[in-house]
Amino acid sequence: MHEMTVCLSLLKQAEEVARAHAARSVERIVVILGPLSGVEPLLLDGAFSIARKGTIAENADLVCEAGTIRVRCRACGSEGPGSLSSLACTACSSPDTTVTAGRELILKRLELGLPDEDTEAI
Amino acid sequence: MCETCGCGLKGHHHDHDHGHRHDGAKGEAIEIMQNILHENDHNAAHNREHFERHGVLAVNIMSSPGSGKTRLLEATIDALKGRYRIGVVEGDLETENDAARIRAKGVPAVQITTGTACHLDARLVHDALHDMNLDELDIVFIENVGNLVCPAAFDLGQHANVVLLSVTEGDDKPAKYPVMFHEADLVGITKTDFLDFIDDFSVEKATACIRNLATRADILQLSAKRPETLGPWVEWLEKRLAGVRGSERKTA
């Protein structure tokens, strides 16, 4: 349920960027959620559908891109995929690895609706 | 659509239409690539600087409810008595009960009641630190809200994460809650005095589950009821405290 906190933080950032660009609306928010971020895309989406109301992102789409887990093996040096059920090295099976990707909790991109210049000039 | 057009560099305007939502209107795609919790991370960094300026080690203790966080803290206070000055930040949804238990040990404690929030964040800890004189402390323990999911996502400004796993919870818990246990710098297997009475918790299996999570976290077996088990935990804390004070001298 901390997804609501994450969502409010996300909306705050989106509003700041939108304001800085004098945007009329936020049309789309793209985030990257690594499996080790601890944030569930479905729950974030649910929180977003509630929290966006009354904000500049009221009609925005939220797009959650799933990050992938990568681990580097301290034993054999190879880098490969990992999963939430195993972060061991897929090459040599050593559990002595470090996670090189998969913890992302990132606002990747915003798509803003801008005021129409012709009407703004009036 | 903007998603596929490949533009979208910051400050780069492109005037093609967003036909999907608002025909003819102008739009702009902006690459941000910023941590969603950057404000919390900023506050956490501020807390960490604050701790380090005072040469204080900050330890974030996380676990499910009832695995013995407060009980371990009580025993730790006894074990460190006369050697190190302790402060405790207590996080719970409601009540001052845990802070009262800590204060009964003669140690300053600030209770954060989060209401319905399932985790502490850096701002809550920051506010609590206003009620704590770090000049008079060596180690601050932050007892997070009992929850094996949400607290893992929020940096508080701590120097180390301690995750507790009591033997009554099941030895496969690290596999069920990988994000939390992956974040641990130390896993404390608690209530080990119960191992005499239960036969379905394998310390070896719990250790294997933890090691499967790409962590070099220290794993200690602890019983708050058996002070003789706390020696390695105290040594670990002392080593961490020395680390904080060493790095502080280097940056001073």
mmCIF file of C-alpha atoms in Angstrom:
data_model
loop_
_atom_site.group_PDB
_atom_site.id
_atom_site.type_symbol
_atom_site.label_atom_id
_atom_site.label_comp_id
_atom_site.label_asym_id
_atom_site.label_seq_id
_atom_site.Cartn_x
_atom_site.Cartn_y
_atom_site.Cartn_z
ATOM 1 C CA MET A 1 0.000 0.000 0.000
ATOM 2 C CA HIS A 2 3.044 2.263 -0.076
ATOM 3 C CA GLU A 3 2.223 2.525 -3.785
ATOM 4 C CA MET A 4 -0.004 5.509 -2.896
ATOM 5 C CA THR A 5 3.004 7.303 -1.383
ATOM 6 C CA VAL A 6 5.020 6.500 -4.492
ATOM 7 C CA CYS A 7 2.137 7.693 -6.654
ATOM 8 C CA LEU A 8 1.828 11.028 -4.842
ATOM 9 C CA SER A 9 5.558 11.577 -5.227
ATOM 10 C CA LEU A 10 5.256 10.759 -8.925
ATOM 11 C CA LEU A 11 2.367 13.192 -9.417
ATOM 12 C CA LYS A 12 4.258 15.920 -7.590
ATOM 13 C CA GLN A 13 7.212 15.525 -9.945
ATOM 14 C CA ALA A 14 4.928 15.474 -12.964
ATOM 15 C CA GLU A 15 3.201 18.660 -11.808
ATOM 16 C CA GLU A 16 6.542 20.408 -11.272
ATOM 17 C CA VAL A 17 7.752 19.526 -14.748
ATOM 18 C CA ALA A 18 4.422 20.461 -16.294
ATOM 19 C CA ARG A 19 4.500 23.839 -14.566
ATOM 20 C CA ALA A 20 8.079 24.495 -15.667
ATOM 21 C CA HIS A 21 7.010 23.863 -19.272
ATOM 22 C CA ALA A 22 3.779 25.858 -18.964
ATOM 23 C CA ALA A 23 1.929 22.726 -19.972
ATOM 24 C CA ARG A 24 -1.824 22.580 -20.098
ATOM 25 C CA SER A 25 -1.968 18.910 -19.199
ATOM 26 C CA VAL A 26 0.056 15.790 -18.608
ATOM 27 C CA GLU A 27 -0.974 13.276 -21.228
ATOM 28 C CA ARG A 28 1.192 10.313 -20.402
ATOM 29 C CA ILE A 29 3.540 9.276 -17.623
ATOM 30 C CA VAL A 30 6.039 6.521 -18.302
ATOM 31 C CA VAL A 31 7.764 4.869 -15.369
ATOM 32 C CA ILE A 32 10.258 2.030 -15.050
ATOM 33 C CA LEU A 33 9.590 -0.350 -12.159
ATOM 34 C CA GLY A 34 12.311 -2.870 -11.456
ATOM 35 C CA PRO A 35 11.156 -6.137 -9.900
ATOM 36 C CA LEU A 36 13.310 -5.338 -6.854
ATOM 37 C CA SER A 37 11.871 -1.837 -6.435
ATOM 38 C CA GLY A 38 9.176 -3.194 -4.162
ATOM 39 C CA VAL A 39 6.475 -1.416 -6.158
ATOM 40 C CA GLU A 40 3.767 -3.432 -7.883
ATOM 41 C CA PRO A 41 2.611 -2.035 -11.253
ATOM 42 C CA LEU A 42 -1.029 -3.039 -10.699
ATOM 43 C CA LEU A 43 -1.155 -1.401 -7.281
ATOM 44 C CA LEU A 44 0.568 1.732 -8.568
ATOM 45 C CA ASP A 45 -1.935 1.905 -11.397
ATOM 46 C CA GLY A 46 -4.802 1.551 -8.942
ATOM 47 C CA ALA A 47 -3.396 4.299 -6.745
ATOM 48 C CA PHE A 48 -2.834 6.496 -9.793
ATOM 49 C CA SER A 49 -6.452 6.229 -10.941
ATOM 50 C CA ILE A 50 -7.491 7.708 -7.585
ATOM 51 C CA ALA A 51 -4.682 10.188 -6.940
ATOM 52 C CA ARG A 52 -4.674 11.834 -10.377
ATOM 53 C CA LYS A 53 -8.152 13.315 -9.887
ATOM 54 C CA GLY A 54 -8.056 17.096 -9.726
ATOM 55 C CA THR A 55 -4.424 17.278 -10.817
ATOM 56 C CA ILE A 56 -2.903 18.399 -14.100
ATOM 57 C CA ALA A 57 -2.501 14.686 -14.853
ATOM 58 C CA GLU A 58 -6.205 13.989 -14.407
ATOM 59 C CA ASN A 59 -6.538 12.442 -17.857
ATOM 60 C CA ALA A 60 -3.040 11.038 -18.125
ATOM 61 C CA ASP A 61 -2.195 7.461 -18.978
ATOM 62 C CA LEU A 62 0.264 5.745 -16.691
ATOM 63 C CA VAL A 63 2.570 3.365 -18.491
ATOM 64 C CA CYS A 64 4.616 1.022 -16.307
ATOM 65 C CA GLU A 65 7.618 -0.510 -18.019
ATOM 66 C CA ALA A 66 8.916 -3.561 -16.217
ATOM 67 C CA GLY A 67 12.628 -3.446 -15.522
ATOM 68 C CA THR A 68 14.639 -6.639 -15.655
ATOM 69 C CA ILE A 69 16.937 -8.053 -13.026
ATOM 70 C CA ARG A 70 20.613 -8.440 -13.929
ATOM 71 C CA VAL A 71 23.273 -9.809 -11.637
ATOM 72 C CA ARG A 72 27.063 -9.844 -11.828
ATOM 73 C CA CYS A 73 28.810 -12.833 -10.320
ATOM 74 C CA ARG A 74 31.639 -12.163 -7.887
ATOM 75 C CA ALA A 75 32.923 -15.702 -8.358
ATOM 76 C CA CYS A 76 33.128 -16.081 -12.139
ATOM 77 C CA GLY A 77 32.635 -12.479 -13.225
ATOM 78 C CA SER A 78 29.852 -13.164 -15.681
ATOM 79 C CA GLU A 79 26.715 -11.084 -15.893
ATOM 80 C CA GLY A 80 23.309 -12.587 -16.492
ATOM 81 C CA PRO A 81 19.633 -12.494 -15.686
ATOM 82 C CA GLY A 82 18.171 -12.922 -12.233
ATOM 83 C CA SER A 83 14.693 -13.373 -10.855
ATOM 84 C CA LEU A 84 12.920 -12.655 -7.612
ATOM 85 C CA SER A 85 13.173 -16.334 -6.749
ATOM 86 C CA SER A 86 16.884 -16.544 -7.465
ATOM 87 C CA LEU A 87 19.601 -13.967 -7.763
ATOM 88 C CA ALA A 88 22.311 -16.607 -8.066
ATOM 89 C CA CYS A 89 24.682 -16.677 -11.036
ATOM 90 C CA THR A 90 23.133 -18.527 -13.964
ATOM 91 C CA ALA A 91 26.569 -19.409 -15.321
ATOM 92 C CA CYS A 92 28.252 -20.970 -12.288
ATOM 93 C CA SER A 93 25.384 -21.137 -9.735
ATOM 94 C CA SER A 94 27.321 -19.116 -7.176
ATOM 95 C CA PRO A 95 25.026 -17.163 -4.873
ATOM 96 C CA ASP A 96 27.731 -14.522 -4.428
ATOM 97 C CA THR A 97 26.398 -11.954 -6.874
ATOM 98 C CA THR A 98 25.603 -8.268 -6.956
ATOM 99 C CA VAL A 99 22.476 -6.848 -8.521
ATOM 100 C CA THR A 100 23.337 -4.505 -11.386
ATOM 101 C CA ALA A 101 19.768 -3.795 -12.519
ATOM 102 C CA GLY A 102 16.272 -4.416 -11.251
ATOM 103 C CA ARG A 103 15.877 -1.938 -8.413
ATOM 104 C CA GLU A 104 14.745 0.952 -10.622
ATOM 105 C CA LEU A 105 11.889 3.156 -9.522
ATOM 106 C CA ILE A 106 12.182 5.802 -12.183
ATOM 107 C CA LEU A 107 10.074 8.464 -13.825
ATOM 108 C CA LYS A 108 11.264 7.903 -17.363
ATOM 109 C CA ARG A 109 9.236 10.243 -19.521
ATOM 110 C CA LEU A 110 6.400 12.726 -19.444
ATOM 111 C CA GLU A 111 4.264 13.685 -22.386
ATOM 112 C CA LEU A 112 2.765 17.108 -21.920
ATOM 113 C CA GLY A 113 -0.091 18.846 -23.629
ATOM 114 C CA LEU A 114 0.961 22.399 -24.463
ATOM 115 C CA PRO A 115 -1.237 25.453 -24.949
ATOM 116 C CA ASP A 116 -2.102 26.153 -28.530
ATOM 117 C CA GLU A 117 0.059 29.127 -29.512
ATOM 118 C CA ASP A 118 -2.579 30.708 -31.784
ATOM 119 C CA THR A 119 -5.166 30.884 -29.051
ATOM 120 C CA GLU A 120 -2.674 31.831 -26.387
ATOM 121 C CA ALA A 121 -1.545 34.849 -28.403
ATOM 122 C CA ILE A 122 -4.981 36.423 -28.344
ATOM 123 C CA MET B 1 3.037 8.930 -31.108
ATOM 124 C CA CYS B 2 5.727 10.453 -28.968
ATOM 125 C CA GLU B 3 6.537 7.148 -27.360
ATOM 126 C CA THR B 4 8.019 5.825 -30.561
ATOM 127 C CA CYS B 5 9.163 8.934 -32.408
ATOM 128 C CA GLY B 6 12.561 8.977 -30.759
ATOM 129 C CA CYS B 7 12.647 12.666 -29.961
ATOM 130 C CA GLY B 8 11.871 13.730 -26.444
ATOM 131 C CA LEU B 9 15.229 15.048 -25.333
ATOM 132 C CA LYS B 10 14.816 17.549 -22.572
ATOM 133 C CA GLY B 11 13.989 20.973 -23.930
ATOM 134 C CA HIS B 12 13.511 19.634 -27.451
ATOM 135 C CA HIS B 13 10.179 20.752 -28.827
ATOM 136 C CA HIS B 14 8.376 18.838 -31.464
ATOM 137 C CA ASP B 15 5.177 20.018 -32.938
ATOM 138 C CA HIS B 16 3.624 16.914 -34.365
ATOM 139 C CA ASP B 17 0.123 16.125 -33.306
ATOM 140 C CA HIS B 18 -0.952 13.807 -30.518
ATOM 141 C CA GLY B 19 -3.821 12.344 -32.473
ATOM 142 C CA HIS B 20 -4.615 9.815 -29.775
ATOM 143 C CA ARG B 21 -6.034 12.200 -27.184
ATOM 144 C CA HIS B 22 -6.438 15.700 -28.476
ATOM 145 C CA ASP B 23 -6.441 16.209 -32.186
ATOM 146 C CA GLY B 24 -4.372 19.104 -33.364
ATOM 147 C CA ALA B 25 -3.073 20.078 -29.945
ATOM 148 C CA LYS B 26 0.612 20.599 -29.348
ATOM 149 C CA GLY B 27 2.577 18.283 -27.161
ATOM 150 C CA GLU B 28 6.021 17.678 -25.833
ATOM 151 C CA ALA B 29 7.731 14.553 -24.591
ATOM 152 C CA ILE B 30 10.334 15.073 -21.923
ATOM 153 C CA GLU B 31 12.831 12.498 -20.780
ATOM 154 C CA ILE B 32 13.149 12.705 -17.012
ATOM 155 C CA MET B 33 14.943 9.543 -15.814
ATOM 156 C CA GLN B 34 14.704 10.548 -12.190
ATOM 157 C CA ASN B 35 14.036 8.392 -9.152
ATOM 158 C CA ILE B 36 10.367 8.674 -8.280
ATOM 159 C CA LEU B 37 11.277 8.859 -4.598
ATOM 160 C CA HIS B 38 14.002 11.459 -5.150
ATOM 161 C CA GLU B 39 12.478 13.816 -2.591
ATOM 162 C CA ASN B 40 12.581 11.089 0.035
ATOM 163 C CA ASP B 41 16.141 10.226 -1.013
ATOM 164 C CA HIS B 42 17.098 13.881 -0.643
ATOM 165 C CA ASN B 43 15.614 13.991 2.854
ATOM 166 C CA ALA B 44 17.327 10.716 3.708
ATOM 167 C CA ALA B 45 20.694 12.085 2.607
ATOM 168 C CA HIS B 46 20.065 15.085 4.832
ATOM 169 C CA ASN B 47 19.321 12.789 7.784
ATOM 170 C CA ARG B 48 22.487 10.787 7.095
ATOM 171 C CA GLU B 49 24.616 13.938 7.047
ATOM 172 C CA HIS B 50 22.985 14.982 10.290
ATOM 173 C CA PHE B 51 23.827 11.641 11.926
ATOM 174 C CA GLU B 52 27.389 11.715 10.642
ATOM 175 C CA ARG B 53 28.030 15.274 11.755
ATOM 176 C CA HIS B 54 27.294 14.031 15.251
ATOM 177 C CA GLY B 55 29.235 10.784 14.831
ATOM 178 C CA VAL B 56 26.050 8.791 15.341
ATOM 179 C CA LEU B 57 25.411 5.359 13.831
ATOM 180 C CA ALA B 58 21.822 5.014 12.551
ATOM 181 C CA VAL B 59 20.352 1.526 12.235
ATOM 182 C CA ASN B 60 16.990 0.843 10.581
ATOM 183 C CA ILE B 61 15.355 -2.252 12.055
ATOM 184 C CA MET B 62 12.674 -3.915 9.955
ATOM 185 C CA SER B 63 10.640 -7.083 10.297
ATOM 186 C CA SER B 64 7.112 -8.374 10.309
ATOM 187 C CA PRO B 65 5.027 -7.452 13.354
ATOM 188 C CA GLY B 66 5.838 -9.520 16.403
ATOM 189 C CA SER B 67 9.261 -10.821 15.442
ATOM 190 C CA GLY B 68 10.885 -9.143 18.421
ATOM 191 C CA LYS B 69 12.206 -5.752 17.321
ATOM 192 C CA THR B 70 11.377 -3.937 20.546
ATOM 193 C CA ARG B 71 12.401 -6.912 22.677
ATOM 194 C CA LEU B 72 15.764 -7.077 20.922
ATOM 195 C CA LEU B 73 16.211 -3.340 21.460
ATOM 196 C CA GLU B 74 15.514 -3.724 25.174
ATOM 197 C CA ALA B 75 18.114 -6.465 25.421
ATOM 198 C CA THR B 76 20.551 -4.456 23.293
ATOM 199 C CA ILE B 77 20.174 -1.437 25.566
ATOM 200 C CA ASP B 78 21.067 -3.667 28.522
ATOM 201 C CA ALA B 79 24.036 -5.123 26.649
ATOM 202 C CA LEU B 80 25.394 -1.675 25.704
ATOM 203 C CA LYS B 81 24.662 -0.005 29.028
ATOM 204 C CA GLY B 82 27.481 2.183 30.271
ATOM 205 C CA ARG B 83 29.407 1.856 26.995
ATOM 206 C CA TYR B 84 27.273 3.526 24.361
ATOM 207 C CA ARG B 85 24.499 6.088 24.523
ATOM 208 C CA ILE B 86 21.411 4.918 22.687
ATOM 209 C CA GLY B 87 18.402 6.711 21.220
ATOM 210 C CA VAL B 88 15.402 5.061 19.621
ATOM 211 C CA VAL B 89 12.890 6.248 17.049
ATOM 212 C CA GLU B 90 9.797 4.059 17.222
ATOM 213 C CA GLY B 91 7.433 3.675 14.290
ATOM 214 C CA ASP B 92 3.971 2.258 14.790
ATOM 215 C CA LEU B 93 0.550 2.897 13.367
ATOM 216 C CA GLU B 94 -0.772 3.739 16.818
ATOM 217 C CA THR B 95 0.152 3.870 20.533
ATOM 218 C CA GLU B 96 3.175 5.017 22.500
ATOM 219 C CA ASN B 97 3.616 1.517 23.922
ATOM 220 C CA ASP B 98 6.970 0.718 22.355
ATOM 221 C CA ALA B 99 8.485 4.111 23.146
ATOM 222 C CA ALA B 100 7.308 3.686 26.745
ATOM 223 C CA ARG B 101 9.084 0.312 26.933
ATOM 224 C CA ILE B 102 12.310 1.887 25.680
ATOM 225 C CA ARG B 103 12.030 4.889 28.017
ATOM 226 C CA ALA B 104 11.556 2.485 30.915
ATOM 227 C CA LYS B 105 15.128 1.385 30.157
ATOM 228 C CA GLY B 106 16.312 4.952 30.691
ATOM 229 C CA VAL B 107 16.858 5.598 27.001
ATOM 230 C CA PRO B 108 15.351 8.536 25.047
ATOM 231 C CA ALA B 109 12.704 7.401 22.592
ATOM 232 C CA VAL B 110 10.564 9.318 20.125
ATOM 233 C CA GLN B 111 7.386 7.636 18.987
ATOM 234 C CA ILE B 112 6.165 8.225 15.450
ATOM 235 C CA THR B 113 2.565 7.173 14.972
ATOM 236 C CA THR B 114 1.927 6.845 11.285
ATOM 237 C CA GLY B 115 -1.856 6.472 11.462
ATOM 238 C CA THR B 116 -2.598 4.262 8.505
ATOM 239 C CA ALA B 117 0.784 4.575 6.806
ATOM 240 C CA CYS B 118 2.564 1.255 6.488
ATOM 241 C CA HIS B 119 6.150 2.523 6.592
ATOM 242 C CA LEU B 120 8.390 5.281 7.881
ATOM 243 C CA ASP B 121 9.834 7.785 5.457
ATOM 244 C CA ALA B 122 12.782 10.147 5.716
ATOM 245 C CA ARG B 123 10.633 13.172 6.519
ATOM 246 C CA LEU B 124 8.971 11.443 9.477
ATOM 247 C CA VAL B 125 12.375 10.448 10.826
ATOM 248 C CA HIS B 126 13.707 13.951 10.242
ATOM 249 C CA ASP B 127 10.888 15.443 12.285
ATOM 250 C CA ALA B 128 11.456 12.908 15.059
ATOM 251 C CA LEU B 129 15.143 13.834 15.201
ATOM 252 C CA HIS B 130 14.173 17.358 16.216
ATOM 253 C CA ASP B 131 13.142 15.839 19.534
ATOM 254 C CA MET B 132 16.431 14.025 19.993
ATOM 255 C CA ASN B 133 19.781 15.500 21.024
ATOM 256 C CA LEU B 134 22.277 13.689 18.815
ATOM 257 C CA ASP B 135 25.197 15.304 20.651
ATOM 258 C CA GLU B 136 24.386 13.019 23.546
ATOM 259 C CA LEU B 137 24.074 9.804 21.523
ATOM 260 C CA ASP B 138 26.265 7.187 19.869
ATOM 261 C CA ILE B 139 23.706 4.924 18.191
ATOM 262 C CA VAL B 140 20.159 5.658 17.023
ATOM 263 C CA PHE B 141 17.938 2.693 16.294
ATOM 264 C CA ILE B 142 14.967 3.364 14.053
ATOM 265 C CA GLU B 143 12.363 0.700 14.681
ATOM 266 C CA ASN B 144 10.320 0.701 11.504
ATOM 267 C CA VAL B 145 6.644 -0.176 11.250
ATOM 268 C CA GLY B 146 6.204 -3.944 11.447
ATOM 269 C CA ASN B 147 5.866 -4.842 7.771
ATOM 270 C CA LEU B 148 8.043 -6.934 5.475
ATOM 271 C CA VAL B 149 7.056 -5.130 2.286
ATOM 272 C CA CYS B 150 6.678 -1.362 2.260
ATOM 273 C CA PRO B 151 9.534 -0.115 4.496
ATOM 274 C CA ALA B 152 12.121 -1.608 2.118
ATOM 275 C CA ALA B 153 11.374 1.053 -0.501
ATOM 276 C CA PHE B 154 12.173 4.073 1.674
ATOM 277 C CA ASP B 155 15.656 5.228 2.590
ATOM 278 C CA LEU B 156 15.573 6.907 6.001
ATOM 279 C CA GLY B 157 19.182 8.050 6.144
ATOM 280 C CA GLN B 158 20.327 4.982 8.039
ATOM 281 C CA HIS B 159 23.808 3.490 7.765
ATOM 282 C CA ALA B 160 22.585 -0.075 7.925
ATOM 283 C CA ASN B 161 19.429 -2.117 7.497
ATOM 284 C CA VAL B 162 18.774 -4.876 9.991
ATOM 285 C CA VAL B 163 16.006 -7.306 9.125
ATOM 286 C CA LEU B 164 14.732 -9.677 11.786
ATOM 287 C CA LEU B 165 13.289 -13.113 11.164
ATOM 288 C CA SER B 166 11.908 -14.931 14.194
ATOM 289 C CA VAL B 167 12.064 -18.696 14.200
ATOM 290 C CA THR B 168 8.292 -18.940 14.650
ATOM 291 C CA GLU B 169 7.738 -17.280 11.266
ATOM 292 C CA GLY B 170 9.108 -19.957 8.967
ATOM 293 C CA ASP B 171 12.524 -20.463 7.464
ATOM 294 C CA ASP B 172 11.425 -19.698 3.902
ATOM 295 C CA LYS B 173 10.351 -16.159 4.666
ATOM 296 C CA PRO B 174 13.364 -14.567 2.902
ATOM 297 C CA ALA B 175 12.247 -16.334 -0.289
ATOM 298 C CA LYS B 176 8.715 -14.986 0.148
ATOM 299 C CA TYR B 177 9.826 -11.410 0.796
ATOM 300 C CA PRO B 178 12.934 -11.096 -1.383
ATOM 301 C CA VAL B 179 12.970 -7.312 -1.711
ATOM 302 C CA MET B 180 13.134 -6.754 2.040
ATOM 303 C CA PHE B 181 15.783 -9.385 2.716
ATOM 304 C CA HIS B 182 17.835 -8.273 -0.282
ATOM 305 C CA GLU B 183 18.103 -4.838 1.358
ATOM 306 C CA ALA B 184 19.462 -6.252 4.622
ATOM 307 C CA ASP B 185 22.988 -5.591 5.849
ATOM 308 C CA LEU B 186 22.344 -7.932 8.725
ATOM 309 C CA VAL B 187 19.656 -10.547 9.206
ATOM 310 C CA GLY B 188 18.951 -11.381 12.821
ATOM 311 C CA ILE B 189 17.309 -14.750 13.352
ATOM 312 C CA THR B 190 15.462 -14.015 16.579
ATOM 313 C CA LYS B 191 13.756 -15.965 19.348
ATOM 314 C CA THR B 192 16.301 -18.730 18.906
ATOM 315 C CA ASP B 193 15.475 -19.947 22.407
ATOM 316 C CA PHE B 194 12.356 -21.405 20.755
ATOM 317 C CA LEU B 195 14.528 -23.670 18.614
ATOM 318 C CA ASP B 196 14.567 -26.015 21.583
ATOM 319 C CA PHE B 197 10.812 -26.472 21.203
ATOM 320 C CA ILE B 198 10.081 -26.325 17.485
ATOM 321 C CA ASP B 199 11.410 -28.676 14.867
ATOM 322 C CA ASP B 200 10.275 -27.000 11.675
ATOM 323 C CA PHE B 201 12.650 -24.050 11.465
ATOM 324 C CA SER B 202 16.000 -24.797 9.886
ATOM 325 C CA VAL B 203 18.630 -22.114 10.358
ATOM 326 C CA GLU B 204 20.490 -23.658 7.419
ATOM 327 C CA LYS B 205 17.461 -23.356 5.148
ATOM 328 C CA ALA B 206 16.833 -19.759 6.235
ATOM 329 C CA THR B 207 20.493 -18.976 5.565
ATOM 330 C CA ALA B 208 20.301 -20.571 2.115
ATOM 331 C CA CYS B 209 17.182 -18.529 1.301
ATOM 332 C CA ILE B 210 18.993 -15.339 2.305
ATOM 333 C CA ARG B 211 22.148 -16.216 0.383
ATOM 334 C CA ASN B 212 20.010 -16.804 -2.707
ATOM 335 C CA LEU B 213 19.187 -13.086 -2.717
ATOM 336 C CA ALA B 214 22.550 -11.702 -3.789
ATOM 337 C CA THR B 215 23.365 -10.395 -0.355
ATOM 338 C CA ARG B 216 26.445 -10.672 1.788
ATOM 339 C CA ALA B 217 24.389 -9.678 4.821
ATOM 340 C CA ASP B 218 25.725 -10.978 8.104
ATOM 341 C CA ILE B 219 23.413 -13.555 9.620
ATOM 342 C CA LEU B 220 23.266 -13.810 13.393
ATOM 343 C CA GLN B 221 21.239 -16.024 15.706
ATOM 344 C CA LEU B 222 19.860 -13.975 18.546
ATOM 345 C CA SER B 223 17.739 -14.516 21.609
ATOM 346 C CA ALA B 224 16.789 -11.467 23.633
ATOM 347 C CA LYS B 225 16.200 -13.829 26.537
ATOM 348 C CA ARG B 226 19.742 -15.174 26.386
ATOM 349 C CA PRO B 227 22.112 -12.207 26.634
ATOM 350 C CA GLU B 228 25.087 -14.477 25.886
ATOM 351 C CA THR B 229 23.825 -14.715 22.254
ATOM 352 C CA LEU B 230 24.120 -10.965 21.735
ATOM 353 C CA GLY B 231 27.928 -10.740 21.658
ATOM 354 C CA PRO B 232 28.307 -10.876 17.845
ATOM 355 C CA TRP B 233 25.453 -8.358 17.464
ATOM 356 C CA VAL B 234 27.193 -5.925 19.811
ATOM 357 C CA GLU B 235 30.491 -6.415 17.951
ATOM 358 C CA TRP B 236 28.727 -5.775 14.648
ATOM 359 C CA LEU B 237 27.284 -2.531 15.992
ATOM 360 C CA GLU B 238 30.679 -1.441 17.328
ATOM 361 C CA LYS B 239 32.312 -2.107 13.983
ATOM 362 C CA ARG B 240 29.626 -0.112 12.189
ATOM 363 C CA LEU B 241 29.925 2.761 14.649
ATOM 364 C CA ALA B 242 33.689 2.833 14.140
ATOM 365 C CA GLY B 243 33.041 2.920 10.376
ATOM 366 C CA VAL B 244 30.767 5.932 10.676
ATOM 367 C CA ARG B 245 33.215 7.775 12.893
ATOM 368 C CA GLY B 246 36.148 6.880 10.647
ATOM 369 C CA SER B 247 34.439 8.195 7.530
ATOM 370 C CA GLU B 248 33.360 11.303 9.386
ATOM 371 C CA ARG B 249 36.992 12.061 10.293
ATOM 372 C CA LYS B 250 38.041 11.556 6.693
ATOM 373 C CA THR B 251 35.459 13.994 5.384
ATOM 374 C CA ALA B 252 35.914 16.521 8.180
#
